[in-house]
PDB file of C-alpha atoms in Angstrom:
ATOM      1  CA  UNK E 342       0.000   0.000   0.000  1.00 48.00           C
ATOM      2  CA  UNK E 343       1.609   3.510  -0.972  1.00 52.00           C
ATOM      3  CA  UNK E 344       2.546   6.251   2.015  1.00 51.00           C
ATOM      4  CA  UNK E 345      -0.383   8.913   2.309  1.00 51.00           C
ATOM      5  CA  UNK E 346       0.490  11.871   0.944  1.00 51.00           C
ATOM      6  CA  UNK E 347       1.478  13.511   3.822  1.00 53.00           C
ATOM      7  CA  UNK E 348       3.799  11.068   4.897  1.00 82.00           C
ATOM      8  CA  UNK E 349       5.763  11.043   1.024  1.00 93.00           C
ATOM      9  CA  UNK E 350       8.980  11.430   1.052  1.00 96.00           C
ATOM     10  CA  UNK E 351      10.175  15.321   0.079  1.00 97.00           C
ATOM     11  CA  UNK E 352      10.662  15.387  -3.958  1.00 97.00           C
ATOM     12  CA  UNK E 353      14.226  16.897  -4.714  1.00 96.00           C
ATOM     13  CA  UNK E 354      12.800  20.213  -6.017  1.00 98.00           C
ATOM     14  CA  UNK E 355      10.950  20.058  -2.033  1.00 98.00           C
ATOM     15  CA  UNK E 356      14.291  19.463  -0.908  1.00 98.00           C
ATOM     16  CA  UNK E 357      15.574  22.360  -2.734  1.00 97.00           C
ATOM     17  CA  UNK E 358      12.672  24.765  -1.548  1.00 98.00           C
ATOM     18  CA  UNK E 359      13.084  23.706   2.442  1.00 98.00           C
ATOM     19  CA  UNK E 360      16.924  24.648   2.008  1.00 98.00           C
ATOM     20  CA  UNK E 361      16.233  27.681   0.287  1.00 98.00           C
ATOM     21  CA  UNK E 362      13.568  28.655   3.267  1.00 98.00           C
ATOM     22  CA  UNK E 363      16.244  27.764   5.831  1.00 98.00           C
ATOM     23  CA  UNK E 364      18.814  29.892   4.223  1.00 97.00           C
ATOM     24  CA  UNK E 365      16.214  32.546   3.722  1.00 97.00           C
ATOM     25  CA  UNK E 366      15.601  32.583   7.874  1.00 97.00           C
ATOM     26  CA  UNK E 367      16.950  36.280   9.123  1.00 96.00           C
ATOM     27  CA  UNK E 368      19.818  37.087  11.244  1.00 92.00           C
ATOM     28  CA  UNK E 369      20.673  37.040  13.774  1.00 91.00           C
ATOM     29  CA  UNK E 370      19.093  33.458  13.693  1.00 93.00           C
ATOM     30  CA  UNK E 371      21.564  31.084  12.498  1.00 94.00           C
ATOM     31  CA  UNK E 372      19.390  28.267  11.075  1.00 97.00           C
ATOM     32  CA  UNK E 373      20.779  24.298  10.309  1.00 97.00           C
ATOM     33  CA  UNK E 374      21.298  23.604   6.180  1.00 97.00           C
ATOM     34  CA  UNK E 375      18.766  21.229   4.604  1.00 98.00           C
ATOM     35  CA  UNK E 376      21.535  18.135   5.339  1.00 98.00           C
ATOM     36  CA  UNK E 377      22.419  19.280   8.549  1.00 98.00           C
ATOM     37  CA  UNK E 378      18.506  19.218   9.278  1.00 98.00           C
ATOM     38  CA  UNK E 379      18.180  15.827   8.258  1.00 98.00           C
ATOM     39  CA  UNK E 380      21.076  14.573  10.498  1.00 98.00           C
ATOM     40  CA  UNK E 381      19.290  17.030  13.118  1.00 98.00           C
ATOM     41  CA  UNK E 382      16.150  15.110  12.761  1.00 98.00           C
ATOM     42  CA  UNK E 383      17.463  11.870  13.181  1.00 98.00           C
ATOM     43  CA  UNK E 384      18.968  12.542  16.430  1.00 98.00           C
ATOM     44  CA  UNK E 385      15.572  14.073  17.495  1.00 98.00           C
ATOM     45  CA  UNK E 386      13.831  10.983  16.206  1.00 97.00           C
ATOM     46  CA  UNK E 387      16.342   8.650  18.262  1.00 97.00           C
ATOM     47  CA  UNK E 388      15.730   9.795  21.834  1.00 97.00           C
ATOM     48  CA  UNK E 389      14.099   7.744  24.488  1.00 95.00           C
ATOM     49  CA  UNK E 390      11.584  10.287  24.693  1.00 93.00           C
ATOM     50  CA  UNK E 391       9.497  11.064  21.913  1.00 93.00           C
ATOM     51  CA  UNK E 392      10.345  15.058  21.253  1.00 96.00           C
ATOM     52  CA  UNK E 393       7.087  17.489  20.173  1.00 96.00           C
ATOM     53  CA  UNK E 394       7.580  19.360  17.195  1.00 96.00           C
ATOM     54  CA  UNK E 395       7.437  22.591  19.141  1.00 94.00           C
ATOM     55  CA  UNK E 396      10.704  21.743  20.977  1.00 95.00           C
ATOM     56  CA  UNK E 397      12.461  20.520  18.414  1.00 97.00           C
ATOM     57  CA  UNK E 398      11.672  22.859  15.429  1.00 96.00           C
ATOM     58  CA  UNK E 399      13.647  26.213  17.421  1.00 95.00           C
ATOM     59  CA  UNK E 400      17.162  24.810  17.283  1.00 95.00           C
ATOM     60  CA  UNK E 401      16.639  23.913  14.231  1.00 97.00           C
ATOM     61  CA  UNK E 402      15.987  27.271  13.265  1.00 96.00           C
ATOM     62  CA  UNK E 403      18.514  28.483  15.329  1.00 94.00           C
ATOM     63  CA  UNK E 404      21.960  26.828  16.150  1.00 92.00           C
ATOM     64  CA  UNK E 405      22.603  29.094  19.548  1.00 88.00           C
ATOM     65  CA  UNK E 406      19.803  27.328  20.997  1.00 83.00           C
ATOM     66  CA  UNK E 407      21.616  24.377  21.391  1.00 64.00           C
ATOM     67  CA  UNK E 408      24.874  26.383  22.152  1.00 61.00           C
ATOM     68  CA  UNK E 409      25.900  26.020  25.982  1.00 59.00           C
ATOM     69  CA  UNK E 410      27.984  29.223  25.568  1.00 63.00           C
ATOM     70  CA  UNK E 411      24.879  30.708  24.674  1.00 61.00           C
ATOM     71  CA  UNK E 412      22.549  30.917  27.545  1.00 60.00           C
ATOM     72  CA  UNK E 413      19.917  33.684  26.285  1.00 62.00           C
ATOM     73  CA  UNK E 414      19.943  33.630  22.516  1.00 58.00           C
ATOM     74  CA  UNK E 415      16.840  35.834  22.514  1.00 65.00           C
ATOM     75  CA  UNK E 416      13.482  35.219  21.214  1.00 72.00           C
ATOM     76  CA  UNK E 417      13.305  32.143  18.189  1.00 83.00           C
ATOM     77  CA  UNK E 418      11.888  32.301  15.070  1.00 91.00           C
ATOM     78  CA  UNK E 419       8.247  33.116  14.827  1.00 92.00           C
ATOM     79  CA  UNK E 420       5.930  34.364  12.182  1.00 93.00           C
ATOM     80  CA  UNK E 421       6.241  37.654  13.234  1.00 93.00           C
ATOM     81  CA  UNK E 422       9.892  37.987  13.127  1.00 93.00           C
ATOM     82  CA  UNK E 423      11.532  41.107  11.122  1.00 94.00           C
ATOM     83  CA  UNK E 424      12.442  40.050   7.928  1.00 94.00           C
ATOM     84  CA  UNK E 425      10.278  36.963   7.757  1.00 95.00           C
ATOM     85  CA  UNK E 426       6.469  36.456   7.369  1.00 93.00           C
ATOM     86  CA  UNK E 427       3.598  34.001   7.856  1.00 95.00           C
ATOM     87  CA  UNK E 428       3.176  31.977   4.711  1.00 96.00           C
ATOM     88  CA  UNK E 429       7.237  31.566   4.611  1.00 96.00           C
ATOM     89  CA  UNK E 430       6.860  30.534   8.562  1.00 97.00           C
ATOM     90  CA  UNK E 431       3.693  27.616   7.642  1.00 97.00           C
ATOM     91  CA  UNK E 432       5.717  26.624   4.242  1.00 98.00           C
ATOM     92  CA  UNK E 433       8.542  25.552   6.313  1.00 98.00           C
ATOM     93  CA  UNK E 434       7.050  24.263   9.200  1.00 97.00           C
ATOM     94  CA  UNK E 435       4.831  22.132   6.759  1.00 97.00           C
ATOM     95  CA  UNK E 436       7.910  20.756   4.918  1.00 98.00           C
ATOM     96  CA  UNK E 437      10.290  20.048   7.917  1.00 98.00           C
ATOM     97  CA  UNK E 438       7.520  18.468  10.277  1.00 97.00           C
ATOM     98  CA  UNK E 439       6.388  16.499   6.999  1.00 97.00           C
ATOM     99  CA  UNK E 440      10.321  15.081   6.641  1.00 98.00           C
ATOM    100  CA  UNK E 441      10.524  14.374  10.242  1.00 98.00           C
ATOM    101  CA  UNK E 442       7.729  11.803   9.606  1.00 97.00           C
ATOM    102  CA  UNK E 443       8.820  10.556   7.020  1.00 97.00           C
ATOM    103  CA  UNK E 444      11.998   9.889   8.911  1.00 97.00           C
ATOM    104  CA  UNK E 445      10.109   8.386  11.927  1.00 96.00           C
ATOM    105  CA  UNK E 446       8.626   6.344   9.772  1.00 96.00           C
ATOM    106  CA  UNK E 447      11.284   4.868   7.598  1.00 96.00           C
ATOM    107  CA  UNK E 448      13.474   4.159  11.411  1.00 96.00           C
ATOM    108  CA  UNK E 449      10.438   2.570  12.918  1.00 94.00           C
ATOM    109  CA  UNK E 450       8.943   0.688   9.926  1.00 94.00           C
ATOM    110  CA  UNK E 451      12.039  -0.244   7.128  1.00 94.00           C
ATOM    111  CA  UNK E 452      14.845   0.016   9.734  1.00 95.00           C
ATOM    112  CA  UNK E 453      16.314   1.819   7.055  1.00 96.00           C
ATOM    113  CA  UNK E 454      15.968   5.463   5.756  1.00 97.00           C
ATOM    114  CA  UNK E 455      18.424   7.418   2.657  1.00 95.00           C
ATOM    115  CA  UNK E 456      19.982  10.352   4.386  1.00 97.00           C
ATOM    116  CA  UNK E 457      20.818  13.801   2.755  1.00 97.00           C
ATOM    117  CA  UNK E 458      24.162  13.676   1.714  1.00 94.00           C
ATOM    118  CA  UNK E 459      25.973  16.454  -0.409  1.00 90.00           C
ATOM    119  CA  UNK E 460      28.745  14.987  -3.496  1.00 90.00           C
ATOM    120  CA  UNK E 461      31.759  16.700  -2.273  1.00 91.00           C
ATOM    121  CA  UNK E 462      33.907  17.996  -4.868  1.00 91.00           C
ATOM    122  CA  UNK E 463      37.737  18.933  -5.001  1.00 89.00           C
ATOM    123  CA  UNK E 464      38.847  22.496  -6.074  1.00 89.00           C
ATOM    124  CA  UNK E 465      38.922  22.191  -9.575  1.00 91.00           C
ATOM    125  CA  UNK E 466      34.875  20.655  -9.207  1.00 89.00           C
ATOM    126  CA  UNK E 467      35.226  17.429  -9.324  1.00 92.00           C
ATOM    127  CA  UNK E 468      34.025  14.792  -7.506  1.00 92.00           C
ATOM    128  CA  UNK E 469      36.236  13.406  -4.573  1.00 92.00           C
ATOM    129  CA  UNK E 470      36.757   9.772  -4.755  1.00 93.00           C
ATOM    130  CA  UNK E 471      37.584   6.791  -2.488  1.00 93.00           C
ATOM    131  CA  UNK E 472      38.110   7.730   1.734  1.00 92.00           C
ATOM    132  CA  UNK E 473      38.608  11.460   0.751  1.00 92.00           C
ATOM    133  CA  UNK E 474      34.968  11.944   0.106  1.00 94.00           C
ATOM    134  CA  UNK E 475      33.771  10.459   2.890  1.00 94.00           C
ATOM    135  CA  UNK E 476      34.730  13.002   5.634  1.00 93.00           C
ATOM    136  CA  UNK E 477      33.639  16.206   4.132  1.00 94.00           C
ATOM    137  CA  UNK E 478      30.058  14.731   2.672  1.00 96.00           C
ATOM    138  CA  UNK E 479      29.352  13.800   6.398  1.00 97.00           C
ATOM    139  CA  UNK E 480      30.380  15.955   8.560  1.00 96.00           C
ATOM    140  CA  UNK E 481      27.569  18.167   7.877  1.00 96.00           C
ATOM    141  CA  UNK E 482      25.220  15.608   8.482  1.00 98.00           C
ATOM    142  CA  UNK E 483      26.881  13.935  11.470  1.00 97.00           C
ATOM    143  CA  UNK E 484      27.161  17.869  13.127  1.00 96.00           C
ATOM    144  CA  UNK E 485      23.497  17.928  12.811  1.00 97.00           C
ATOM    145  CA  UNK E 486      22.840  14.575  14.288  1.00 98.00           C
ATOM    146  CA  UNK E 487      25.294  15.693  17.478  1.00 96.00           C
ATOM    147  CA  UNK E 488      23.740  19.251  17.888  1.00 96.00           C
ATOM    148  CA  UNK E 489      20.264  17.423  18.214  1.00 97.00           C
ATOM    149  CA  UNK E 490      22.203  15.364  20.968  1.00 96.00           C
ATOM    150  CA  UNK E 491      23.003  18.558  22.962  1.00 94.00           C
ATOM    151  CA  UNK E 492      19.612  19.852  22.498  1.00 95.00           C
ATOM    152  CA  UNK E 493      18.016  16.532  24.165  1.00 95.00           C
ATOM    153  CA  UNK E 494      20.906  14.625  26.308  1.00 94.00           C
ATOM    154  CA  UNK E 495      18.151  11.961  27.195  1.00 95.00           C
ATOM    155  CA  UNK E 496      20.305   9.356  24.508  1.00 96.00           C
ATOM    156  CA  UNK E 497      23.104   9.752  25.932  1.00 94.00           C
ATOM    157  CA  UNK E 498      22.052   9.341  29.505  1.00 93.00           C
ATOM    158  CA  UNK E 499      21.256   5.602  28.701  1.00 93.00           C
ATOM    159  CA  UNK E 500      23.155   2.840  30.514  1.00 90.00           C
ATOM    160  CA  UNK E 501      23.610   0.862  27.787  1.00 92.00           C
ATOM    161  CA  UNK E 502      26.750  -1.116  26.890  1.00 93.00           C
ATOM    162  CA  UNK E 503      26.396  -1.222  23.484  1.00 94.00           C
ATOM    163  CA  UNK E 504      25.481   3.064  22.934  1.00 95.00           C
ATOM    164  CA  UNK E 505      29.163   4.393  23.530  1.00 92.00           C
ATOM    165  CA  UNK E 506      30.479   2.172  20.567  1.00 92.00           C
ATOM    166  CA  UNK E 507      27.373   3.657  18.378  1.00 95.00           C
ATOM    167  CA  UNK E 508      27.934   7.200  19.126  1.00 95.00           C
ATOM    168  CA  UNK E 509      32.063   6.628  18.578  1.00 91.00           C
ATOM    169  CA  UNK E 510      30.822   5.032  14.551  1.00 93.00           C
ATOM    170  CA  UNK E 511      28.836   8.188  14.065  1.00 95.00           C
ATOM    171  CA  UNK E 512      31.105  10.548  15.309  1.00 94.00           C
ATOM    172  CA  UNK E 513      34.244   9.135  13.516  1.00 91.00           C
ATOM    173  CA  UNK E 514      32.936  11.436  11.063  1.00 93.00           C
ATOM    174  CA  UNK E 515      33.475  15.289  12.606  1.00 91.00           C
ATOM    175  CA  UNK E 516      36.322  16.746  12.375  1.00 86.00           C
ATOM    176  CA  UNK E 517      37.376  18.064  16.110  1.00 73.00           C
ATOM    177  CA  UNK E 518      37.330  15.437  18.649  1.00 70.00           C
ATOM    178  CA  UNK E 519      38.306  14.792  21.585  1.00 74.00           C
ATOM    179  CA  UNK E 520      41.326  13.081  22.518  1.00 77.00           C
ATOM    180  CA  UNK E 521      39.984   9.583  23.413  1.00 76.00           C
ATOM    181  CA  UNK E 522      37.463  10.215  20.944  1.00 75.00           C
ATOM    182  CA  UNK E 523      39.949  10.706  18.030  1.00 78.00           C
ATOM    183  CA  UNK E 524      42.183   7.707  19.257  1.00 82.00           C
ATOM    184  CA  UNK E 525      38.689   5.321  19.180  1.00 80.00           C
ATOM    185  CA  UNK E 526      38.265   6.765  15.466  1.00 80.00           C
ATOM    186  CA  UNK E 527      41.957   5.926  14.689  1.00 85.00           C
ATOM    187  CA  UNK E 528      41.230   2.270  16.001  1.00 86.00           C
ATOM    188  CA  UNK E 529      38.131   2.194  14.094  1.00 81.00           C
ATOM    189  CA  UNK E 530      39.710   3.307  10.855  1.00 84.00           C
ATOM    190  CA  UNK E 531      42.543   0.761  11.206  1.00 87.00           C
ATOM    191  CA  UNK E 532      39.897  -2.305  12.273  1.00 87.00           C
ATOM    192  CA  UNK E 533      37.500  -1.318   9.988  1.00 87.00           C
ATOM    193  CA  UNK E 534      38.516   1.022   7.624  1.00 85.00           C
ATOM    194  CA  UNK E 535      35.200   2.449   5.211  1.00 92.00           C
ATOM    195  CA  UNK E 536      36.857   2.546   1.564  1.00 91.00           C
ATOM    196  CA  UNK E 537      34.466   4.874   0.049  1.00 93.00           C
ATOM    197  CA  UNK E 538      31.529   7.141   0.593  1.00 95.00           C
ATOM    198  CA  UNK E 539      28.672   4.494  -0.337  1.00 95.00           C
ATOM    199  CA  UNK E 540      30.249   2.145   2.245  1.00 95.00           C
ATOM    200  CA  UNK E 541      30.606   5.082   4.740  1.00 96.00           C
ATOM    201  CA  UNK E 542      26.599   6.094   4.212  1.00 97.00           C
ATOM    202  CA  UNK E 543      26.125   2.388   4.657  1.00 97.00           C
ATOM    203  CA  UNK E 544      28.019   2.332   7.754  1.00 96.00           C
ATOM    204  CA  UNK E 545      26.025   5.518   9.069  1.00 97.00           C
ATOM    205  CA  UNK E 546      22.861   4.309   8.397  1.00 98.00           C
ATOM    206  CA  UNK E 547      23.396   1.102  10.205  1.00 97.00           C
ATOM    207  CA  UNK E 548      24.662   2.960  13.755  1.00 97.00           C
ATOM    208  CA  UNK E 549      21.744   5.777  13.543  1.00 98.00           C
ATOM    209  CA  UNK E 550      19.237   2.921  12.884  1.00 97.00           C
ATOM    210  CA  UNK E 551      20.583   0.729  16.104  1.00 97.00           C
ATOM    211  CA  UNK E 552      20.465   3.551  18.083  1.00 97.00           C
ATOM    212  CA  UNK E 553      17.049   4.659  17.313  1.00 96.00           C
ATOM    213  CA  UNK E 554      16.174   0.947  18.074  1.00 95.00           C
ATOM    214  CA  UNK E 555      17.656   1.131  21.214  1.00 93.00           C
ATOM    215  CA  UNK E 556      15.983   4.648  22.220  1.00 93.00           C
ATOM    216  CA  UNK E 557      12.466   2.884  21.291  1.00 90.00           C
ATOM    217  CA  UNK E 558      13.108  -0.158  23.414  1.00 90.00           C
ATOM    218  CA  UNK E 559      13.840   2.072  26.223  1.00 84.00           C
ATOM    219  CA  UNK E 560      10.659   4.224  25.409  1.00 75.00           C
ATOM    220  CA  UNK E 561       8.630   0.920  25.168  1.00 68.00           C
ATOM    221  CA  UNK E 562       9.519  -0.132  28.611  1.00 64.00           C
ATOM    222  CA  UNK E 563       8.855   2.922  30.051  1.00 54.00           C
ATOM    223  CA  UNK E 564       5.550   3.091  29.190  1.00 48.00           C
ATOM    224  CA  UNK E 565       4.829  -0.522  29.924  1.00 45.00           C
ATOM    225  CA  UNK E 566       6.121   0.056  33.701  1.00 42.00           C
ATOM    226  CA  UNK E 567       3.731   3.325  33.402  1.00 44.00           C
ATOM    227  CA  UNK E 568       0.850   1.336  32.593  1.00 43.00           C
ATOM    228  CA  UNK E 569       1.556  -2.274  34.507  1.00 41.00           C
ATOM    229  CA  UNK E 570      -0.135  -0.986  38.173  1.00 46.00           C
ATOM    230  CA  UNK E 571      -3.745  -1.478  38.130  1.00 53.00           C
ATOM    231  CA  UNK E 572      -5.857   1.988  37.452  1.00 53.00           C
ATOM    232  CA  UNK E 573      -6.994   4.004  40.710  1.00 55.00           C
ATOM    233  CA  UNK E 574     -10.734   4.513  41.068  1.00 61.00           C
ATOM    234  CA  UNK E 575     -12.170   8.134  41.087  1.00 60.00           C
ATOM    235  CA  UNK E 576     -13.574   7.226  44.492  1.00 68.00           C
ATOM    236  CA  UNK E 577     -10.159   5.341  45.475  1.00 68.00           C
ATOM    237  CA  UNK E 578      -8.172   6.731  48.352  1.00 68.00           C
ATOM    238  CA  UNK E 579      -5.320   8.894  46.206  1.00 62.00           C
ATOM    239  CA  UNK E 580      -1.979   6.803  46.007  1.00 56.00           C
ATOM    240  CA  UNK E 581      -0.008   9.876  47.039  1.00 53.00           C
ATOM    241  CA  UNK E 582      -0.888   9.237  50.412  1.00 52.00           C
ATOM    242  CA  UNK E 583      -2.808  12.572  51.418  1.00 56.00           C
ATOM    243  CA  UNK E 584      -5.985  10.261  52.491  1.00 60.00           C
ATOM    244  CA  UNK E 585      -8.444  12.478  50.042  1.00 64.00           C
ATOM    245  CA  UNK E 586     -10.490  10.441  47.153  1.00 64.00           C
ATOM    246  CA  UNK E 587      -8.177  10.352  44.349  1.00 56.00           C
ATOM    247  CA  UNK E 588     -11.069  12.660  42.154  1.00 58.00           C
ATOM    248  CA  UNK E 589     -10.433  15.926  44.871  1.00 62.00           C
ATOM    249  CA  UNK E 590      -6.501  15.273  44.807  1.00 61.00           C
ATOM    250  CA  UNK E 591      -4.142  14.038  41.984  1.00 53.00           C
ATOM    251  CA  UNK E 592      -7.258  13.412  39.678  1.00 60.00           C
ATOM    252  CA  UNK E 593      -8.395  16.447  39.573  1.00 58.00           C
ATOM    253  CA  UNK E 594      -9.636  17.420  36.081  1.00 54.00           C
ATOM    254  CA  UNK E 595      -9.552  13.132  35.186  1.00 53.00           C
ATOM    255  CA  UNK E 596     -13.096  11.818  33.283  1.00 52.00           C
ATOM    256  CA  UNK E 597     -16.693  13.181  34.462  1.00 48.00           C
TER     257      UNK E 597
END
C-alpha cells in the first residue's frame, strides 16, 4: 500500500525549496542547512523520549539554541519575526515536520531510511573519490545529528553497553574530537577502515538505525512500567498518600 500523501517522502525540487527557506531565515538566527537538518532530525527521532515538534523545530531554526555558551539567545523564530512572514513561517514548518515523519517512519517501519548527503567535490569541481569523500560529505550531516544530541541529552544518559560504541561510529565522522574520541576513530579506521563514501553512508545508516532501536526499546519499557499498576478509582483513596479520594486530589480534572 503507498505512504499517504502527507507522509511522502520530500521530492528533490521540495528538498531544494526547504533549504532555500532555511537559508532565507533572518539574522541574527543562524538556522541548520537542509543536510544538517536531516542529520538534526534523526537525532531528534532517536531519543528515548518522543520530542514534540514545538521543541524541536527552534534549534533547528537556530543553532545558539543548542549552544551552551549561549545561555539567552533571545526570542526564536516566529511568524512575526523582522524580515520573515507568515506563509514563509507555515511553508517551512509544513515541509520540515512532513520530513521528520517521514523519517520516523522509515526508522520505525524499514529500519532503514536514505539520508541527505551532499557529493563533495575537489577544487577544480570534481568529484572526490575513495576515503577522501567520505569526511567532508558527512560531517555536515553527522554535526546535525550531534547538535540534536546537545539539544536533548536523554540518549546519551542511557546505561547501555552497546550506545558508547554507536555514538564513537557516528562521530568518527566530525572533524574536532576529543582526545579519546579521536584515538577510538583511529582504532576504528585501522579495524575497519570504510573505503568509500557508499560504504561510509552504509556504515552511518546502520549505527543511527541501532540507536534509534535502542531509544524505542527504552521508550517501550517505560511506558509498559507506566501502565503495569492497576488503574486508581475516582472514588479510590489517592496513592499519594494525602488520604483524600483520588477525584479531589491528583485526579483532579480526570473523566466526568
Amino acid at each position: 500500500m503507498p505512504a499517504a500523501p502527507a507522509l511522502q517522502p520530500l521530492t528533490d525540487s521540495e528538498i531544494g525549496e526547504l533549504d532555500d527557506l532555511l537559508t532565507s531565515v533572518p539574522e541574527p538566527l543562524e538556522p541548520l542547512d537542509v543536510v544538517m537538518l536531516d542529520g538534526y532530525l534523526c537525532g531528534v527521532l532517536a531519543q528515548p523520549e518522543a520530542i514534540p515538534v514545538e521543541h524541536w523545530l527552534p534549534p533547528a531554526l537556530d543553532w545558539n539554541l543548542g549552544d551552551p555558551e549561549q545561555p539567552d539567545p533571545g526570542p526564536g523564530l516566529t511568524p512575526d519575526t523582522p524580515g520573515w512572514h507568515a506563509a514563509k513561517h507555515e511553508r517551512l514548518l509544513a515541509l520540515a515536520t512532513r520530513h521528520h515523519a517521514v523519517l520516523e517512519r522509515q526508522l520505525r517501519e524499514d529500519g532503514w531510511f536514505d539520508p541527505l548527503v551532499m557529493e563533495p567535490q575537489n577544487d577544480e569541481g570534481r568529484p572526490l573519490q575513495g576515503p577522501a569523500a567520505i569526511g567532508p560529505a558527512l560531517a555536515p550531516w553527522v554535526a546535525g545529528f550531534e547538535h540534536a544530541l546537545s539539544c536533548f541529552p536523554a540518549l546519551e544518559s542511557l546505561s547501555d553497553p552497546d550506545l558508547p560504541d554507536l555514538l564513537a561510529c557516528v562521530r568518527r565522522h566530525l572533524p574536532a574530537q576529543e582526545d579519546d574520541e579521536a584515538e577510538f576513530t583511529r582504532a576504528l579506521d585501522a579495524e575497519h577502515p570504510l573505503r568509500g563514501l557508499d560504504e561510509a553512508i552504509e556504515d552511518l545508516i546502520g549505527n543511527v538505525v541501532a540507536l534509534a532501536d535502542l531509544a524505542r526499546e527504552r521508550r517501550l519499557k517505560v511506558d509498559t512500567v507506566r501502565r503495569a499498576g492497576p488503574k486508581v478509582g475516582r472514588n479510590d483513596p489517592c496513592p499519594c498518600g494525602s488520604g483524600r479520594k483520588f477525584k479531589h486530589c491528583h485526579g483532579k480534572g480526570e473523566g466526568g
